[in-house]
Short mmCIF file of C-alpha atoms in Angstrom, two decimals:
data_model
loop_
_atom_site.label_atom_id
_atom_site.label_comp_id
_atom_site.label_asym_id
_atom_site.label_seq_id
_atom_site.Cartn_x
_atom_site.Cartn_y
_atom_site.Cartn_z
CA MET A 1 26.69 0.77 -20.14
CA ALA A 2 29.86 -0.67 -18.66
CA CYS A 3 32.18 1.15 -21.06
CA LEU A 4 30.39 4.43 -20.42
CA LYS A 5 30.97 3.99 -16.74
CA GLN A 6 34.66 3.34 -17.25
CA GLU A 7 34.88 6.38 -19.44
CA LYS A 8 33.29 8.44 -16.74
CA GLU A 9 35.69 7.00 -14.21
CA THR A 10 38.70 7.83 -16.36
CA ASN A 11 37.30 11.30 -16.83
CA ILE A 12 36.89 11.64 -13.13
CA LYS A 13 40.41 10.32 -12.62
CA ILE A 14 41.76 12.93 -14.92
CA PHE A 15 39.88 15.55 -13.02
CA ILE A 16 41.24 14.27 -9.75
CA ASP A 17 44.79 14.31 -11.08
CA ILE A 18 44.57 17.80 -12.34
CA TYR A 19 42.50 19.34 -9.64
CA ASP A 20 44.10 17.48 -6.81
CA MET A 21 44.39 20.61 -4.85
CA PHE A 22 40.68 21.34 -4.97
CA PRO A 23 38.76 18.43 -3.48
CA MET A 24 35.73 20.62 -3.08
CA VAL A 25 35.68 21.20 -6.81
CA THR A 26 35.81 17.50 -7.57
CA ARG A 27 33.05 16.79 -5.16
CA VAL A 28 30.92 19.44 -6.74
CA MET A 29 31.68 18.01 -10.18
CA ASP A 30 30.72 14.54 -8.98
CA TYR A 31 27.56 15.82 -7.42
CA GLY A 32 26.74 17.70 -10.57
CA GLN A 33 27.18 14.66 -12.74
CA GLN A 34 25.13 12.59 -10.38
CA THR A 35 22.38 15.16 -10.37
CA VAL A 36 22.33 15.28 -14.12
CA ARG A 37 22.10 11.51 -14.32
CA VAL A 38 19.35 11.34 -11.74
CA ALA A 39 17.44 14.08 -13.46
CA ARG A 40 17.73 12.26 -16.75
CA TYR A 41 16.36 9.02 -15.33
CA ILE A 42 13.56 10.72 -13.52
CA GLY A 43 12.79 12.73 -16.60
CA GLN A 44 12.57 9.52 -18.59
CA SER A 45 10.11 8.05 -16.09
CA PHE A 46 8.10 11.19 -16.06
CA MET A 47 7.85 11.15 -19.83
CA ILE A 48 6.17 7.78 -19.57
CA THR A 49 3.60 9.19 -17.22
CA LEU A 50 3.07 12.24 -19.38
CA SER A 51 2.65 10.16 -22.51
CA HIS A 52 -0.50 8.77 -20.98
CA ALA A 53 -2.14 12.13 -21.41
CA ASN A 54 -2.17 11.41 -25.11
CA ARG A 55 -4.00 8.12 -24.82
CA LEU A 56 -7.64 7.19 -24.72
CA PRO A 57 -9.04 6.10 -21.38
CA VAL A 58 -9.15 2.40 -20.77
CA THR A 59 -12.16 2.54 -18.52
CA ILE A 60 -15.69 1.77 -19.49
CA GLN A 61 -18.18 3.98 -17.73
CA TYR A 62 -20.22 1.18 -16.33
CA PRO A 63 -23.83 2.14 -15.90
CA TYR A 64 -23.87 4.01 -19.18
CA GLU A 65 -21.62 1.69 -21.13
CA LYS A 66 -21.49 -2.03 -20.71
CA LEU A 67 -19.23 -4.60 -22.18
CA ILE A 68 -20.78 -7.32 -24.22
CA THR A 69 -19.57 -10.54 -22.73
CA SER A 70 -17.89 -13.39 -24.54
CA GLU A 71 -19.68 -16.41 -25.91
CA ARG A 72 -18.68 -18.64 -23.09
CA PHE A 73 -19.55 -16.20 -20.36
CA ARG A 74 -21.03 -17.88 -17.33
CA GLY A 75 -23.92 -15.69 -16.32
CA ARG A 76 -27.34 -16.53 -15.06
CA ILE A 77 -28.41 -20.11 -15.65
CA HIS A 78 -31.24 -20.80 -18.07
CA PHE A 79 -33.43 -23.84 -17.60
CA GLU A 80 -35.79 -25.58 -20.00
CA PHE A 81 -38.46 -27.28 -18.03
CA ASP A 82 -39.55 -29.66 -20.73
CA LYS A 83 -36.14 -31.16 -21.29
CA CYS A 84 -35.35 -31.94 -17.70
CA ILE A 85 -35.53 -35.59 -16.74
CA ALA A 86 -34.99 -34.98 -13.02
CA CYS A 87 -31.82 -37.03 -12.94
CA GLU A 88 -30.26 -34.67 -10.33
CA VAL A 89 -26.80 -34.82 -11.86
CA CYS A 90 -26.72 -31.04 -11.60
CA VAL A 91 -27.20 -31.36 -7.87
CA ARG A 92 -24.46 -33.94 -7.54
CA VAL A 93 -21.84 -31.91 -9.39
CA CYS A 94 -22.74 -28.59 -7.83
CA PRO A 95 -20.14 -27.48 -5.27
CA MET A 96 -22.97 -26.69 -2.92
CA ASP A 97 -25.65 -29.16 -4.04
CA LEU A 98 -27.69 -26.16 -4.94
CA PRO A 99 -30.41 -26.94 -7.49
CA VAL A 100 -33.59 -28.00 -5.80
CA VAL A 101 -35.17 -30.64 -7.98
CA ASP A 102 -38.66 -31.46 -6.87
CA TRP A 103 -39.79 -34.64 -8.58
CA GLU A 104 -41.98 -37.59 -7.83
CA LEU A 105 -42.09 -41.02 -9.26
CA GLU A 106 -45.27 -41.74 -11.17
CA THR A 107 -45.75 -45.40 -10.50
CA ASN A 108 -48.34 -45.95 -13.20
CA ILE A 109 -46.09 -44.82 -16.06
CA ARG A 110 -42.89 -45.63 -14.13
CA LYS A 111 -41.23 -42.33 -14.90
CA LYS A 112 -40.20 -39.34 -12.87
CA ARG A 113 -42.29 -36.21 -13.09
CA LEU A 114 -40.69 -32.88 -12.45
CA LEU A 115 -42.75 -30.61 -10.28
CA ASN A 116 -40.48 -27.71 -9.47
CA TYR A 117 -36.91 -26.72 -10.14
CA SER A 118 -35.18 -23.82 -8.50
CA ILE A 119 -31.70 -22.40 -8.17
CA ASP A 120 -30.85 -19.81 -5.59
CA PHE A 121 -28.62 -17.24 -7.23
CA GLY A 122 -27.73 -15.80 -3.87
CA ILE A 123 -25.69 -18.94 -3.28
CA CYS A 124 -24.76 -20.00 -6.80
CA ILE A 125 -21.13 -19.32 -7.70
CA PHE A 126 -21.72 -19.61 -11.45
CA CYS A 127 -19.12 -22.30 -11.84
CA GLY A 128 -20.95 -23.96 -14.70
CA ASN A 129 -20.63 -27.52 -13.47
CA CYS A 130 -24.36 -28.16 -13.71
CA VAL A 131 -24.43 -26.86 -17.27
CA GLU A 132 -21.49 -29.01 -18.25
CA TYR A 133 -22.85 -32.26 -16.88
CA CYS A 134 -26.54 -31.95 -17.72
CA PRO A 135 -27.32 -34.92 -19.99
CA THR A 136 -30.23 -33.36 -21.84
CA ASN A 137 -28.75 -29.84 -22.29
CA CYS A 138 -31.64 -28.25 -20.54
CA LEU A 139 -29.29 -26.04 -18.56
CA SER A 140 -27.27 -23.32 -20.20
CA MET A 141 -25.71 -20.07 -19.15
CA THR A 142 -26.84 -16.70 -20.38
CA GLU A 143 -24.82 -13.52 -20.29
CA GLU A 144 -26.85 -11.78 -17.63
CA TYR A 145 -24.86 -10.84 -14.60
CA GLU A 146 -26.87 -8.02 -13.17
CA LEU A 147 -29.06 -9.96 -10.85
CA SER A 148 -29.04 -7.75 -7.80
CA THR A 149 -32.22 -7.26 -5.85
CA TYR A 150 -33.06 -5.63 -2.59
CA ASP A 151 -34.27 -8.81 -0.99
CA ARG A 152 -32.18 -11.96 -1.22
CA HIS A 153 -35.24 -14.16 -1.31
CA GLU A 154 -36.05 -12.74 -4.71
CA LEU A 155 -32.88 -14.35 -5.96
CA ASN A 156 -34.31 -17.80 -5.58
CA TYR A 157 -35.35 -18.38 -9.17
CA ASN A 158 -37.87 -21.07 -9.88
CA GLN A 159 -38.33 -22.77 -13.20
CA ILE A 160 -40.37 -19.93 -14.67
CA ALA A 161 -37.87 -17.29 -13.77
CA LEU A 162 -35.02 -19.49 -14.96
CA GLY A 163 -36.71 -19.98 -18.27
CA ARG A 164 -36.89 -16.34 -19.22
CA LEU A 165 -34.91 -15.03 -22.13
CA PRO A 166 -31.92 -12.89 -21.24
CA ILE A 167 -32.54 -9.17 -21.42
CA ILE A 168 -30.15 -8.48 -24.26
CA LEU A 169 -32.10 -10.57 -26.74
CA GLN A 170 -35.29 -8.82 -25.83
CA ARG A 171 -33.72 -5.46 -26.46
CA PHE A 172 -31.44 -6.02 -29.39
CA GLU A 173 -33.18 -8.33 -31.74
CA SER A 174 -30.65 -7.51 -34.40
CA LEU A 175 -28.04 -9.37 -32.39
CA ASP A 176 -30.14 -12.47 -32.50
CA CYS A 177 -28.57 -13.50 -35.79
CA TRP A 178 -29.71 -17.08 -35.51
CA GLY A 179 -33.27 -16.24 -34.70
CA TRP A 180 -33.42 -17.90 -31.35
CA GLY A 181 -35.97 -15.38 -30.22
CA TYR A 182 -38.62 -17.12 -32.29
CA PHE A 183 -38.10 -20.35 -30.46
CA ALA A 184 -38.12 -18.80 -27.05
CA ASP A 185 -40.49 -21.34 -25.66
CA LEU A 186 -38.99 -24.38 -27.25
CA TYR A 187 -35.24 -23.98 -27.26
CA ASN A 188 -32.76 -22.67 -24.81
CA SER A 189 -31.59 -19.38 -26.11
CA PHE A 190 -27.84 -19.76 -26.18
CA LEU A 191 -26.88 -16.92 -28.42
CA SER A 192 -23.58 -16.22 -30.05
CA ILE A 193 -22.01 -12.81 -30.17
CA ASN A 194 -18.45 -12.40 -31.32
CA GLY A 195 -17.68 -10.64 -28.12
CA TYR A 196 -13.97 -10.91 -27.86
CA TYR A 197 -12.91 -10.10 -31.39
CA PHE A 198 -14.06 -6.52 -31.62
CA ARG A 199 -15.50 -5.69 -28.33
CA TYR A 200 -18.75 -3.92 -28.79
CA VAL A 201 -19.99 -1.80 -26.01
CA MET A 202 -23.51 -0.90 -25.14
CA VAL A 203 -23.66 2.85 -24.76
CA ARG A 204 -26.55 4.51 -23.11
CA ASP A 205 -28.42 6.75 -25.49
CA TYR A 206 -31.06 8.62 -23.55
CA LEU A 207 -33.16 5.92 -22.01
CA ASP A 208 -32.07 2.97 -24.07
CA TYR A 209 -28.82 1.41 -25.14
CA GLN A 210 -27.11 1.62 -28.49
CA ILE A 211 -24.32 -0.59 -29.69
CA LYS A 212 -21.09 1.13 -30.53
CA SER A 213 -17.72 -0.34 -31.19
CA ASP A 214 -15.22 -0.23 -28.44
CA TYR A 215 -12.62 2.46 -28.81
CA ARG A 216 -10.26 0.52 -26.63
CA ALA A 217 -10.01 -2.28 -29.11
CA GLY A 218 -7.01 -0.71 -30.76
CA PHE A 219 -4.86 -1.31 -27.69
CA ASP A 220 -4.21 2.39 -27.24
CA LYS A 221 -2.10 2.63 -30.35
CA MET B 1 12.79 22.84 38.81
CA ASN B 2 13.39 19.56 37.17
CA MET B 3 12.73 19.37 33.50
CA PRO B 4 10.88 16.15 32.87
CA VAL B 5 13.12 13.88 30.92
CA THR B 6 11.33 12.63 27.86
CA ARG B 7 11.73 8.92 27.60
CA LYS B 8 12.05 7.61 24.15
CA ASP B 9 10.18 4.34 24.08
CA LEU B 10 9.56 2.24 21.10
CA MET B 11 6.08 2.53 19.71
CA ILE B 12 4.06 -0.56 19.07
CA VAL B 13 1.51 -0.19 16.32
CA ASN B 14 -1.00 -2.67 15.07
CA MET B 15 -1.43 -2.68 11.31
CA GLY B 16 -4.76 -4.40 11.40
CA PRO B 17 -5.96 -7.15 9.15
CA HIS B 18 -7.51 -4.87 6.57
CA HIS B 19 -5.15 -2.91 4.38
CA PRO B 20 -5.96 -0.30 1.81
CA SER B 21 -3.36 -1.58 -0.58
CA MET B 22 -4.47 -5.05 -1.66
CA HIS B 23 -2.27 -6.97 0.65
CA GLY B 24 -5.10 -9.12 1.68
CA VAL B 25 -5.65 -9.73 5.32
CA LEU B 26 -2.40 -9.80 7.23
CA ARG B 27 -2.06 -8.46 10.70
CA LEU B 28 1.29 -6.99 11.63
CA VAL B 29 2.28 -5.80 15.05
CA VAL B 30 5.22 -3.57 14.35
CA THR B 31 7.60 -2.01 16.81
CA LEU B 32 8.66 1.36 15.60
CA ASP B 33 11.43 3.71 16.48
CA GLY B 34 10.24 6.86 14.85
CA GLU B 35 9.79 5.68 11.32
CA ASP B 36 12.14 2.70 11.28
CA VAL B 37 10.70 -0.68 11.90
CA ILE B 38 12.61 -2.46 14.61
CA ASP B 39 10.56 -5.57 15.04
CA CYS B 40 7.57 -7.00 13.34
CA GLU B 41 5.34 -9.83 14.38
CA PRO B 42 2.94 -11.11 11.77
CA ILE B 43 -0.27 -12.75 12.86
CA LEU B 44 -1.61 -15.03 10.23
CA GLY B 45 -4.80 -16.90 9.78
CA TYR B 46 -7.25 -14.26 8.71
CA LEU B 47 -7.64 -15.87 5.33
CA HIS B 48 -8.40 -19.30 6.68
CA ARG B 49 -11.65 -20.36 5.14
CA GLY B 50 -11.88 -23.98 6.14
CA MET B 51 -10.99 -25.20 2.68
CA GLU B 52 -9.61 -28.48 3.87
CA LYS B 53 -12.71 -29.25 5.86
CA ILE B 54 -14.90 -28.39 2.92
CA ALA B 55 -12.83 -30.68 0.76
CA GLU B 56 -13.57 -33.58 3.06
CA ASN B 57 -17.18 -33.54 1.97
CA ARG B 58 -16.88 -32.90 -1.74
CA THR B 59 -15.96 -34.91 -4.76
CA ILE B 60 -13.21 -33.65 -7.02
CA ILE B 61 -15.65 -32.28 -9.58
CA GLN B 62 -17.48 -30.40 -6.89
CA TYR B 63 -14.28 -29.14 -5.36
CA LEU B 64 -12.60 -27.70 -8.42
CA PRO B 65 -14.45 -24.37 -8.25
CA TYR B 66 -13.19 -23.97 -4.71
CA VAL B 67 -9.53 -24.35 -5.56
CA THR B 68 -9.51 -21.40 -7.90
CA ARG B 69 -10.36 -19.28 -4.92
CA TRP B 70 -7.32 -20.35 -2.90
CA ASP B 71 -4.99 -18.03 -4.73
CA TYR B 72 -7.26 -15.59 -6.38
CA LEU B 73 -4.47 -13.69 -8.07
CA ALA B 74 -2.89 -16.49 -10.07
CA THR B 75 -5.91 -18.61 -10.51
CA MET B 76 -4.88 -21.40 -12.81
CA PHE B 77 -2.06 -22.65 -10.65
CA THR B 78 -4.29 -23.94 -7.94
CA GLU B 79 -6.41 -25.76 -10.48
CA ALA B 80 -3.30 -27.24 -12.01
CA ILE B 81 -2.10 -28.71 -8.74
CA THR B 82 -5.51 -30.06 -7.83
CA VAL B 83 -5.77 -31.80 -11.14
CA ASN B 84 -2.19 -32.99 -11.48
CA GLY B 85 -2.33 -34.91 -8.23
CA PRO B 86 -5.03 -37.39 -9.21
CA GLU B 87 -3.57 -37.62 -12.69
CA ARG B 88 -0.23 -38.76 -11.39
CA LEU B 89 -1.78 -41.08 -8.86
CA GLY B 90 -4.13 -42.65 -11.33
CA ASN B 91 -1.61 -42.58 -14.17
CA ILE B 92 -4.04 -40.71 -16.39
CA GLN B 93 -2.54 -39.50 -19.65
CA VAL B 94 -3.36 -35.97 -20.62
CA PRO B 95 -3.61 -35.23 -24.34
CA LYS B 96 -0.73 -33.21 -25.71
CA ARG B 97 -2.94 -30.38 -26.84
CA ALA B 98 -4.56 -30.09 -23.43
CA SER B 99 -1.12 -30.02 -21.85
CA TYR B 100 -0.03 -27.18 -24.10
CA ILE B 101 -3.22 -25.26 -23.39
CA ARG B 102 -2.59 -25.72 -19.70
CA VAL B 103 0.94 -24.38 -20.04
CA ILE B 104 -0.30 -21.30 -21.88
CA MET B 105 -2.93 -20.64 -19.26
CA LEU B 106 -0.45 -21.14 -16.46
CA GLU B 107 2.02 -18.74 -17.94
CA LEU B 108 -0.69 -16.14 -18.44
CA SER B 109 -1.65 -16.61 -14.81
CA ARG B 110 1.96 -16.16 -13.85
CA ILE B 111 2.14 -12.89 -15.75
CA ALA B 112 -1.05 -11.72 -14.10
CA SER B 113 0.19 -12.66 -10.65
CA HIS B 114 3.54 -10.96 -11.08
CA LEU B 115 1.82 -7.86 -12.37
CA LEU B 116 -0.29 -7.81 -9.28
CA TRP B 117 2.82 -8.12 -7.17
CA LEU B 118 4.37 -5.15 -8.89
CA GLY B 119 1.47 -2.81 -8.37
CA PRO B 120 1.08 -2.99 -4.60
CA PHE B 121 4.84 -3.17 -4.19
CA MET B 122 5.26 0.14 -5.93
CA ALA B 123 2.31 1.50 -4.03
CA ASP B 124 4.00 0.59 -0.78
CA ILE B 125 7.14 2.38 -1.84
CA GLY B 126 5.04 5.38 -2.71
CA ALA B 127 4.60 5.27 -6.47
CA GLN B 128 0.89 5.05 -7.12
CA THR B 129 0.88 5.09 -10.90
CA PRO B 130 2.18 1.58 -11.68
CA PHE B 131 -0.75 0.31 -9.67
CA PHE B 132 -3.09 1.46 -12.41
CA TYR B 133 -0.83 0.45 -15.27
CA ILE B 134 -0.76 -3.14 -14.14
CA PHE B 135 -4.50 -3.29 -14.07
CA ARG B 136 -4.60 -2.20 -17.65
CA GLU B 137 -2.44 -5.18 -18.59
CA ARG B 138 -4.28 -7.46 -16.25
CA GLU B 139 -7.57 -6.55 -17.88
CA LEU B 140 -6.20 -7.88 -21.14
CA VAL B 141 -5.33 -11.15 -19.44
CA TYR B 142 -8.81 -11.24 -17.99
CA ASP B 143 -10.28 -10.77 -21.44
CA LEU B 144 -8.27 -13.69 -22.76
CA PHE B 145 -9.41 -15.85 -19.90
CA GLU B 146 -13.00 -14.86 -20.37
CA ALA B 147 -12.90 -15.82 -24.01
CA ALA B 148 -11.49 -19.24 -23.25
CA THR B 149 -13.04 -20.22 -19.94
CA GLY B 150 -16.08 -18.07 -19.48
CA MET B 151 -15.11 -16.12 -16.40
CA ARG B 152 -12.59 -13.39 -15.83
CA MET B 153 -11.14 -14.72 -12.66
CA MET B 154 -12.74 -17.77 -11.13
CA HIS B 155 -12.27 -20.06 -14.08
CA ASN B 156 -13.31 -23.59 -13.59
CA TYR B 157 -11.19 -24.70 -16.50
CA PHE B 158 -8.91 -27.60 -15.66
CA ARG B 159 -10.33 -31.07 -15.40
CA ILE B 160 -8.76 -34.38 -14.56
CA GLY B 161 -7.44 -35.63 -17.84
CA GLY B 162 -7.38 -32.33 -19.67
CA VAL B 163 -9.15 -29.05 -19.98
CA ALA B 164 -12.88 -28.24 -19.88
CA ALA B 165 -13.13 -26.99 -23.45
CA ASP B 166 -10.82 -26.31 -26.34
CA LEU B 167 -9.68 -22.77 -27.06
CA PRO B 168 -12.04 -20.76 -29.20
CA TYR B 169 -11.18 -20.01 -32.78
CA GLY B 170 -8.78 -17.09 -33.02
CA TRP B 171 -7.72 -17.17 -29.40
CA ILE B 172 -4.10 -17.87 -30.21
CA ASP B 173 -3.91 -14.81 -32.42
CA LYS B 174 -5.34 -12.68 -29.66
CA CYS B 175 -2.88 -14.19 -27.24
CA LEU B 176 0.02 -13.36 -29.54
CA ASP B 177 -1.29 -9.82 -29.87
CA PHE B 178 -1.34 -9.61 -26.12
CA CYS B 179 2.25 -10.81 -25.95
CA ASP B 180 3.37 -8.16 -28.40
CA TYR B 181 1.50 -5.47 -26.53
CA PHE B 182 2.80 -6.68 -23.23
CA LEU B 183 6.39 -6.30 -24.37
CA THR B 184 5.77 -2.63 -24.92
CA GLY B 185 4.24 -2.53 -21.46
CA VAL B 186 7.32 -4.15 -19.99
CA THR B 187 9.52 -1.57 -21.68
CA GLU B 188 7.38 1.10 -20.13
CA TYR B 189 7.79 -0.40 -16.71
CA GLN B 190 11.52 -0.65 -17.21
CA LYS B 191 11.75 2.96 -18.17
CA LEU B 192 9.54 3.99 -15.33
CA ILE B 193 10.90 1.86 -12.55
CA THR B 194 14.13 -0.03 -13.13
CA ARG B 195 16.59 2.84 -13.31
CA ASN B 196 14.55 5.23 -11.27
CA PRO B 197 16.96 6.55 -8.63
CA ILE B 198 14.22 6.97 -6.06
CA PHE B 199 13.19 3.37 -6.47
CA LEU B 200 16.78 2.18 -6.31
CA GLU B 201 17.47 4.06 -3.16
CA ARG B 202 14.43 2.60 -1.50
CA VAL B 203 15.13 -0.91 -2.58
CA GLU B 204 18.85 -1.51 -2.98
CA GLY B 205 20.34 -3.34 -0.04
CA VAL B 206 17.11 -3.56 1.88
CA GLY B 207 15.77 -6.83 3.11
CA ILE B 208 18.52 -9.11 1.93
CA ILE B 209 17.96 -12.76 2.64
CA GLY B 210 20.93 -15.05 2.43
CA ARG B 211 20.94 -18.51 0.95
CA ASP B 212 20.79 -20.41 4.20
CA GLU B 213 18.01 -18.33 5.57
CA VAL B 214 16.02 -18.77 2.43
CA ILE B 215 16.16 -22.53 2.66
CA ASN B 216 15.56 -22.57 6.38
CA TRP B 217 12.52 -20.41 6.18
CA GLY B 218 11.05 -22.31 3.29
CA LEU B 219 10.74 -19.59 0.70
CA SER B 220 9.95 -20.60 -2.82
CA GLY B 221 9.57 -19.12 -6.24
CA PRO B 222 11.03 -15.78 -7.22
CA MET B 223 12.44 -15.06 -3.79
CA LEU B 224 14.36 -18.30 -3.83
CA ARG B 225 15.76 -17.51 -7.24
CA ALA B 226 16.64 -13.97 -6.20
CA SER B 227 18.85 -15.35 -3.45
CA GLY B 228 20.89 -17.21 -5.94
CA ILE B 229 19.53 -20.70 -5.67
CA GLN B 230 18.75 -22.22 -9.03
CA TRP B 231 15.41 -23.78 -8.29
CA ASP B 232 12.50 -23.62 -10.64
CA LEU B 233 9.74 -26.09 -10.08
CA ARG B 234 8.95 -26.16 -13.74
CA LYS B 235 12.33 -27.68 -14.46
CA ILE B 236 12.69 -29.76 -11.38
CA ASP B 237 9.28 -31.31 -11.23
CA HIS B 238 8.97 -32.06 -14.96
CA TYR B 239 5.32 -31.29 -15.00
CA GLU B 240 2.95 -30.63 -17.86
CA CYS B 241 5.10 -30.28 -20.96
CA TYR B 242 7.62 -27.77 -19.78
CA ASP B 243 10.37 -30.20 -20.71
CA GLU B 244 9.64 -29.69 -24.35
CA PHE B 245 10.43 -26.02 -24.24
CA ASP B 246 13.89 -24.63 -24.37
CA TRP B 247 14.32 -22.13 -21.60
CA LYS B 248 16.76 -21.16 -18.93
CA TYR B 249 16.57 -20.36 -15.29
CA ASN B 250 15.76 -16.80 -14.56
CA GLY B 251 17.48 -14.78 -11.93
CA LYS B 252 20.82 -13.99 -10.50
CA LYS B 253 23.40 -16.68 -10.38
CA LYS B 254 24.84 -15.56 -7.13
CA GLY B 255 24.03 -13.10 -4.42
CA ILE B 256 21.35 -11.29 -3.12
CA HIS B 257 18.63 -8.75 -3.03
#
């Protein structure tokens, strides 16, 4: 770049020497060169913008197409009532002390008995601390994130609502490659989908969803 | 008949706390002369959320999800500082692998944050298209974060003494793919922006901050380096394992803009 500039300067010098009597001409020449250079740079930038017309869109049309989330996605919390020992560690590590663990001490057998367990998803920030520190692995995170309701009191899930299987397993049993659906009542259904290798997308097909592969996965090549 | 003499006063306009262009909440009371800004008085504090007061009543495990939300654009940095403090105080050794993972995550956060600087900056100047291009690249960073930590933005990933979980299998390959793709993105930005005469005319020579002013006003990061001061906290503070990498300071050696 530097040598080109010098060349231009020497060219301009030559012009100035020869056409010393016509300063207007030199100024017009300068302006012309500048205009050409500016037009070239702007043309280059514009080509970048125009090249996008040849590419696939990067957007996913949300209500009709949904991304399948990664394995570690922190969605709605799933709770297995039978595994909980009412230790309240989940409450102690929660940033807002959110889970409401209703237990009482049975003095005759000298153990705690869990009566009710609820998490209010209107307040939960889905940080995953409770899941990480639960000693019996009764808490896990599903991939549901569409929890909106019209009334925020409906977001206060009790142990029955927390124990439901996530919607995707109920719909796409073919994705349940490890057969967790059979053990719905016994095990927590932490399913594994290779979400981030080849991102599959749920595409709405009439009233239900089909699974198609994501056309964006080729990085717009 | 006297013609009324029009007085030309300066106009004082309030650019209220909400902005359409992702600046966050910053209130500016600008004094305008036509279109030129003569004086500007920023009024801060609209993003104050009482984080320090909340921290008084939480343990460190409970507080880590809050710190990600301090700087929601470059999310891992806040977790890194919250975790590095107790580690240095308690002399806790972090495993080498965890340190490397942290460095990778921090650099990805840095890329994401700088991308999100570029977009609104160009939008302010008037070019709306880079705003969308950066989000395309940022979505790829989000995907990488989601695969490793579980959430696209508010990762709760760093812990005292390491990282919450190891990287999933194949993550490094995806990260390298992202790096290759991102280089093509950077070339695009260079072609689109760097030599663009309109951009240069808007930007060259505007808002120059000299070395003394920079230090007096307490700027840090890229603005400090742009004023010619060779200060990069990664080299100076010797944190994580940045010392093991071979890299140079970035930025102009001398001068301005």
